[in-house]
Structure formats: structure tokens, C-alpha cells
Amino acid sequence: MKTALITGITGQDGSYLAELLLSKGYKVVGMARRTSTVKYDRVEHLLDKLIVEQGDLHDQGSLLSLLEEYKPSEVYNLAAQSFVPASWSQALLTAEVTALGVTRILEAIRLFDKNIRFYQASSSEMFGKVMEVPQKESTPFYPRSPYGVAKVYGHWITVNYRESYDIFATSGILFNHESPRRGLEFVTRKITDAVARIKLGMQKELRLGNLDARRDWGFAGDYVEAMWLMLQQEKPDNFVIGTGETYAVREFCEHAFGYVDLDYQDYVVKDPRFYRPAEVDLLISDPSKAREELGWERKVSFKGLVEMMVQSDLEKLQK
């Protein structure tokens, strides 16, 4: 039985990845930060099948202790300060966790067992003010937020440890991936939750920022399979994961409201408070390398994703 360690187990991606690895017969150990209130909502249905241990990307000792106790063959680093708008108000925290935290894990692997296979969650936000369309593995980075900058550091330190210490360190450059488990602060879930509330008479309007920002949106459940596939290859590498399609926030609203027979224009209000200091206007992936080398394909369409999320929020609120 293989053992996998997942940092950020309580997040959206961590929960889907844990499900996938358990279905493949892995022993799954999740690392979560200690908080005064235990919040395991996304993995509650898995708690009798996995092990959750306290640890923190700020604390090198806790990382080494987990490696020594469980001796994982694979480590997936999904922990981060991952909300882009918060990275301006918490720039130093974002750097400490999202950037330097990657070094602490890699250093723990180097010291304990260089045969461990490591996955780093990189991000399409690294492309920022895009240098070419679509974006692929060789596209230069131009991050437009402290989060994007921190992710660039995490990406390059992963490459550096791969080349310097011969560690199987892989980086997945994932474009936006959503699900019913997405946090309410993210625009996609903010939209689908509001649609459900408006339909049920619990809310009257939805305030959003830039409706013309375009993103490459996929289903998180599909994307965690790509993470796993990357660690099953003969050689470590970088892979862009996305759908190759782009939609505006406006189109997301149109589909979400349309699913419950409403017109988004009657409810959506543009609010300057939600504009970013430096906007990322267009992100669209070229996932051809992942398709050819990993054999990975997305299964859920954009329309299917939006409808899945709205339906889930309707059912939650009706309960």
C-alpha cells in the first residue's frame, strides 16, 4: 500500500484528491493547521478512512515529523494562502506560506528521503499579464498579484530542487478549477450561492467586480486526477492543466441565472470595490502536453460545471 501526504487536505482540491487516492488503495495522511475551531466540512465523509495530522508550512519541524512518522512515497503540496484578493492585504503571510512554505517541504524531503515524489500546486495566476495566448509550459510569467508572485517562487524552487538534488519534483500549472466545495469568497461560488438565494427569495442582488475578466474554468474533481498522473510518470516535469476554453465572468452569470430561469441583468450590480488593483484580464490554457504525455482529459464541461454548482447550492439552502 502506497502512502500519500496531502497538505491542505481540508481545502477543495485536498478533499477531491483524498477521494481519488483512497479509491486507488492509498493510505492517505492529511496535514491541517491547528485552529481553535475544527473545520473538516469537505472531508467529513472521509474521516474514518484517512488520517489527519496537525502541521504547518511555517514550521519545518512539523513537516519533518510527518515524513518520519508516515514515510510517504508521494507528497502533494496543496496548502497555500490561496485567495488572490487577500494577497494584497496579507502580502507577507502569502509570501511566507505560498512561497517559502514550498521550500520548507522540499528541504524536509531532501533531508529525510530524496526518493519521495513531490507535487507542487502552481497556478495560472503566474501568467498574469499574459505574454502569449494561449498559455503553455514555456510561456513567460508576469504575475499581477502578491499571490501570483508567491506562486512563481514556489514553481521555480520546485524546478530548482529537481535539478539540484535529483528529487522527483513536479509542478502542475492549474488553471481555475471550481466545484460545489469551492469557498464562498471565490467569484464562481459567490455567483452560484447568490443565484440559489435569489431564486429562493433570500437575496435581492449580487454585487461583482469586473464582469469582462475571462478565465479558463474546469471541474476540480477532474484536475486532481492530473496531479496523480504527474507523479506516476518516469520523469518529473511541468504540466499546464486546463480546458483550452475561456469564458467571461458575465457568461458564468448568464449560465448560472439561466439555469433557474432568471436573467442575470436584473440582479447583478457592478461594484468598484471588487476590482483588483492590477487586473488579470485573460487566461486560457494550452493543455496539449498533458493530453499527449499524461493521457489526461477533462470530463465536465463549462455548462455542466455551472449547473452542478447552482444545483448543489439550491439543495444546501433548501435543507
XYZ file of C-alpha atoms in Angstrom:
319
model
C 0.000 0.000 0.000
C 1.357 3.410 -1.032
C 1.167 6.273 1.462
C 0.460 9.825 0.310
C 0.742 13.008 2.361
C -1.546 15.873 1.314
C -1.007 19.353 2.720
C -4.172 21.430 2.553
C -6.343 18.307 2.973
C -9.318 20.375 4.178
C -9.440 22.502 1.015
C -11.400 21.934 -2.184
C -8.574 20.165 -4.042
C -7.394 18.268 -0.970
C -10.806 16.688 -0.476
C -11.143 15.567 -4.114
C -7.564 14.276 -4.196
C -8.100 12.332 -0.963
C -11.178 10.666 -2.502
C -9.208 9.733 -5.624
C -6.214 8.304 -3.751
C -8.413 6.321 -1.342
C -10.223 4.823 -4.341
C -6.811 3.690 -5.654
C -5.932 1.935 -2.400
C -3.585 4.551 -0.899
C -3.123 5.199 2.784
C -3.868 8.932 2.918
C -2.417 11.282 5.532
C -3.667 14.856 5.527
C -1.890 17.810 7.096
C -4.044 20.587 8.524
C -3.185 23.690 10.539
C -4.351 23.733 14.124
C -7.256 26.136 14.650
C -9.474 26.773 17.672
C -12.497 25.577 15.693
C -12.126 22.296 13.797
C -13.331 22.734 10.208
C -13.307 19.492 8.263
C -16.547 20.010 6.285
C -15.113 18.989 2.910
C -13.533 15.748 4.217
C -16.098 14.902 6.895
C -17.352 11.940 4.852
C -13.770 10.584 4.652
C -12.609 10.991 8.263
C -12.985 7.277 9.065
C -10.777 6.395 6.053
C -7.898 8.869 6.304
C -5.509 10.226 8.939
C -5.495 13.968 9.657
C -2.462 15.333 11.499
C -1.601 18.852 12.621
C 1.232 20.592 10.800
C 2.074 23.959 9.315
C 4.060 25.229 6.346
C 5.596 27.794 8.714
C 7.093 25.009 10.826
C 9.897 22.885 9.362
C 9.865 20.543 12.366
C 6.238 19.533 11.888
C 6.925 18.696 8.235
C 9.925 16.517 9.074
C 7.981 14.780 11.847
C 5.193 13.822 9.434
C 7.681 12.430 6.903
C 9.466 10.422 9.596
C 6.279 9.012 11.112
C 4.377 8.053 7.938
C 7.175 7.641 5.348
C 5.033 8.687 2.361
C 6.070 7.786 -1.171
C 4.164 10.802 -2.547
C 3.671 14.317 -1.154
C 1.089 16.698 -2.650
C 1.513 20.335 -1.584
C -1.921 21.932 -1.914
C -1.664 24.206 1.140
C -1.461 27.941 0.485
C -2.997 31.317 1.174
C -5.000 30.803 -1.995
C -7.437 33.723 -2.221
C -5.964 36.238 -4.689
C -7.704 39.419 -3.351
C -6.487 38.648 0.188
C -2.895 38.540 -1.019
C -2.804 42.354 -1.244
C -3.960 42.835 2.350
C -1.886 39.861 3.595
C 1.137 40.076 1.306
C 3.713 38.887 3.864
C 1.581 35.946 5.028
C 1.068 34.946 1.379
C 4.826 35.028 0.800
C 5.563 33.015 3.951
C 3.062 30.234 3.188
C 2.571 30.172 -0.589
C 6.257 30.782 -1.438
C 8.601 29.878 1.425
C 6.342 27.045 2.597
C 7.251 25.163 -0.597
C 10.951 25.441 0.229
C 10.341 24.078 3.725
C 8.637 20.962 2.352
C 11.284 20.392 -0.315
C 14.029 20.846 2.256
C 12.313 18.317 4.551
C 12.183 15.832 1.651
C 15.853 16.478 0.823
C 16.880 15.836 4.419
C 14.643 12.816 5.045
C 14.236 10.862 1.784
C 15.026 12.152 -1.709
C 13.050 9.263 -3.241
C 9.738 10.840 -2.212
C 7.785 12.101 -5.223
C 6.613 15.697 -4.784
C 3.757 17.599 -6.429
C 3.623 21.406 -6.260
C 0.343 23.194 -6.949
C 1.361 26.015 -9.280
C -1.215 28.396 -10.723
C -2.303 30.111 -13.931
C -2.116 33.370 -11.911
C 1.651 33.145 -12.542
C 0.947 34.168 -16.164
C -0.926 37.308 -15.041
C -0.458 39.920 -17.765
C -0.161 37.234 -20.405
C 2.790 37.212 -22.789
C 1.097 34.867 -25.278
C -2.313 33.308 -25.932
C -2.975 30.517 -25.095
C -0.576 29.894 -22.188
C 1.597 26.780 -22.159
C 4.514 25.437 -20.108
C 7.064 27.680 -21.861
C 5.020 30.912 -21.632
C 6.926 33.582 -19.603
C 5.412 34.528 -16.239
C 4.162 38.044 -15.465
C 2.262 37.777 -12.151
C -0.124 40.596 -11.223
C -0.723 39.940 -7.512
C 1.312 39.004 -4.426
C -0.327 35.569 -4.738
C 0.877 35.175 -8.324
C 4.387 36.294 -7.360
C 4.477 33.805 -4.462
C 3.339 31.005 -6.764
C 6.134 31.850 -9.226
C 8.646 31.436 -6.393
C 7.087 28.092 -5.385
C 7.189 26.932 -9.002
C 10.846 27.827 -9.569
C 12.083 26.470 -6.237
C 10.419 23.163 -7.202
C 12.307 23.160 -10.511
C 15.493 24.129 -8.659
C 15.292 21.235 -6.175
C 14.517 18.860 -9.052
C 17.645 19.916 -10.910
C 19.947 20.440 -7.899
C 19.124 17.374 -5.798
C 17.605 14.943 -8.327
C 14.275 14.952 -6.481
C 11.156 13.824 -8.368
C 9.541 17.270 -8.048
C 6.695 18.041 -10.426
C 4.755 21.277 -10.890
C 1.152 21.383 -12.085
C 0.208 24.780 -13.520
C -3.518 24.532 -12.945
C -5.974 26.989 -14.425
C -9.127 27.937 -12.482
C -10.893 24.845 -11.195
C -14.175 25.037 -9.321
C -16.745 22.792 -7.655
C -19.591 22.822 -5.135
C -16.800 22.661 -2.494
C -15.307 25.995 -3.569
C -15.126 28.649 -0.829
C -17.845 31.310 -0.838
C -15.231 34.086 -1.237
C -14.351 32.896 -4.775
C -16.308 34.560 -7.583
C -17.752 31.350 -9.065
C -19.202 30.127 -5.757
C -20.243 33.672 -4.835
C -22.297 33.679 -8.040
C -23.888 30.228 -7.666
C -24.717 30.772 -3.985
C -26.329 34.135 -4.821
C -28.301 32.598 -7.706
C -29.733 29.975 -5.339
C -30.547 32.604 -2.683
C -32.195 34.940 -5.205
C -34.240 32.072 -6.662
C -35.410 31.104 -3.150
C -36.245 34.704 -2.215
C -33.409 35.031 0.322
C -31.378 37.719 -1.532
C -32.192 40.549 -3.947
C -28.972 41.382 -5.799
C -25.417 40.245 -6.484
C -22.520 42.732 -6.425
C -19.494 41.845 -8.575
C -16.345 43.497 -9.918
C -15.019 43.126 -13.464
C -17.594 41.170 -15.471
C -15.328 41.110 -18.533
C -12.410 39.235 -16.920
C -12.039 35.933 -18.762
C -10.986 32.634 -17.214
C -10.393 29.026 -18.210
C -12.731 27.210 -15.779
C -12.781 23.443 -15.155
C -14.001 20.972 -12.526
C -11.668 20.373 -9.561
C -12.571 16.672 -9.476
C -11.094 16.285 -12.977
C -7.943 18.257 -12.142
C -6.840 16.171 -9.150
C -6.558 13.179 -11.477
C -3.938 15.147 -13.440
C -1.994 15.716 -10.193
C -1.891 11.986 -9.529
C -0.916 11.181 -13.128
C 2.051 13.582 -12.930
C 3.579 11.567 -10.073
C 3.175 8.277 -11.971
C 5.450 9.331 -14.866
C 9.034 8.145 -15.446
C 10.430 11.700 -15.175
C 9.265 14.813 -13.300
C 8.152 17.779 -15.381
C 5.847 20.819 -15.504
C 2.339 20.497 -16.922
C -0.358 23.038 -17.758
C -3.823 21.758 -16.805
C -6.910 23.486 -18.184
C -9.785 23.206 -20.644
C -8.425 25.324 -23.513
C -11.655 27.378 -23.404
C -12.236 30.819 -21.919
C -15.403 32.471 -20.602
C -16.114 35.896 -19.093
C -17.484 36.318 -15.572
C -20.532 37.746 -17.369
C -21.039 34.414 -19.203
C -20.725 32.497 -15.937
C -23.526 34.701 -14.554
C -25.628 34.215 -17.673
C -25.449 30.396 -17.422
C -25.935 30.320 -13.633
C -29.009 32.572 -13.597
C -30.332 30.940 -16.778
C -30.273 27.538 -15.050
C -33.023 28.777 -12.699
C -34.852 30.742 -15.442
C -33.675 34.193 -14.367
C -31.933 36.996 -16.305
C -28.627 37.957 -14.649
C -29.010 41.588 -15.824
C -31.941 42.010 -13.438
C -29.820 41.139 -10.389
C -26.088 41.733 -10.986
C -24.670 45.110 -9.926
C -21.115 46.178 -10.845
C -19.272 47.368 -7.738
C -15.833 49.078 -7.972
C -14.929 47.689 -4.520
C -14.432 44.261 -6.084
C -11.980 45.324 -8.797
C -8.366 44.172 -8.309
C -5.558 46.772 -8.036
C -3.930 45.056 -11.069
C -6.367 43.022 -13.129
C -5.693 39.751 -14.932
C -7.946 40.057 -17.975
C -7.478 36.849 -19.974
C -6.312 33.378 -19.006
C -6.640 30.434 -21.389
C -4.605 27.231 -21.333
C -2.954 25.047 -23.912
C -3.233 21.623 -22.196
C -1.925 19.655 -25.197
C 1.211 18.419 -23.355
C -0.906 16.962 -20.521
C -3.204 15.357 -23.076
C -0.336 13.777 -25.019
C 2.022 12.782 -22.173
C -0.360 12.111 -19.272
C -3.372 10.963 -21.284
C -5.459 13.458 -19.272
C -8.756 14.886 -20.493
C -11.325 16.978 -18.643
C -14.724 15.273 -18.302
C -17.048 18.038 -17.061
C -17.952 20.861 -19.477
C -18.196 24.539 -18.505
C -22.005 24.449 -18.684
C -22.062 21.199 -16.699
C -19.818 22.737 -14.020
C -22.001 25.851 -13.613
C -25.179 23.783 -13.383
C -23.600 21.347 -10.892
C -22.640 24.246 -8.619
C -26.017 26.019 -8.789
C -27.890 22.758 -8.161
C -25.684 21.975 -5.162
C -26.264 25.433 -3.639
C -30.019 25.144 -4.193
C -30.072 21.796 -2.387
C -27.933 23.113 0.509
C -30.184 26.133 1.077
C -33.403 24.127 0.742
C -32.198 21.831 3.540
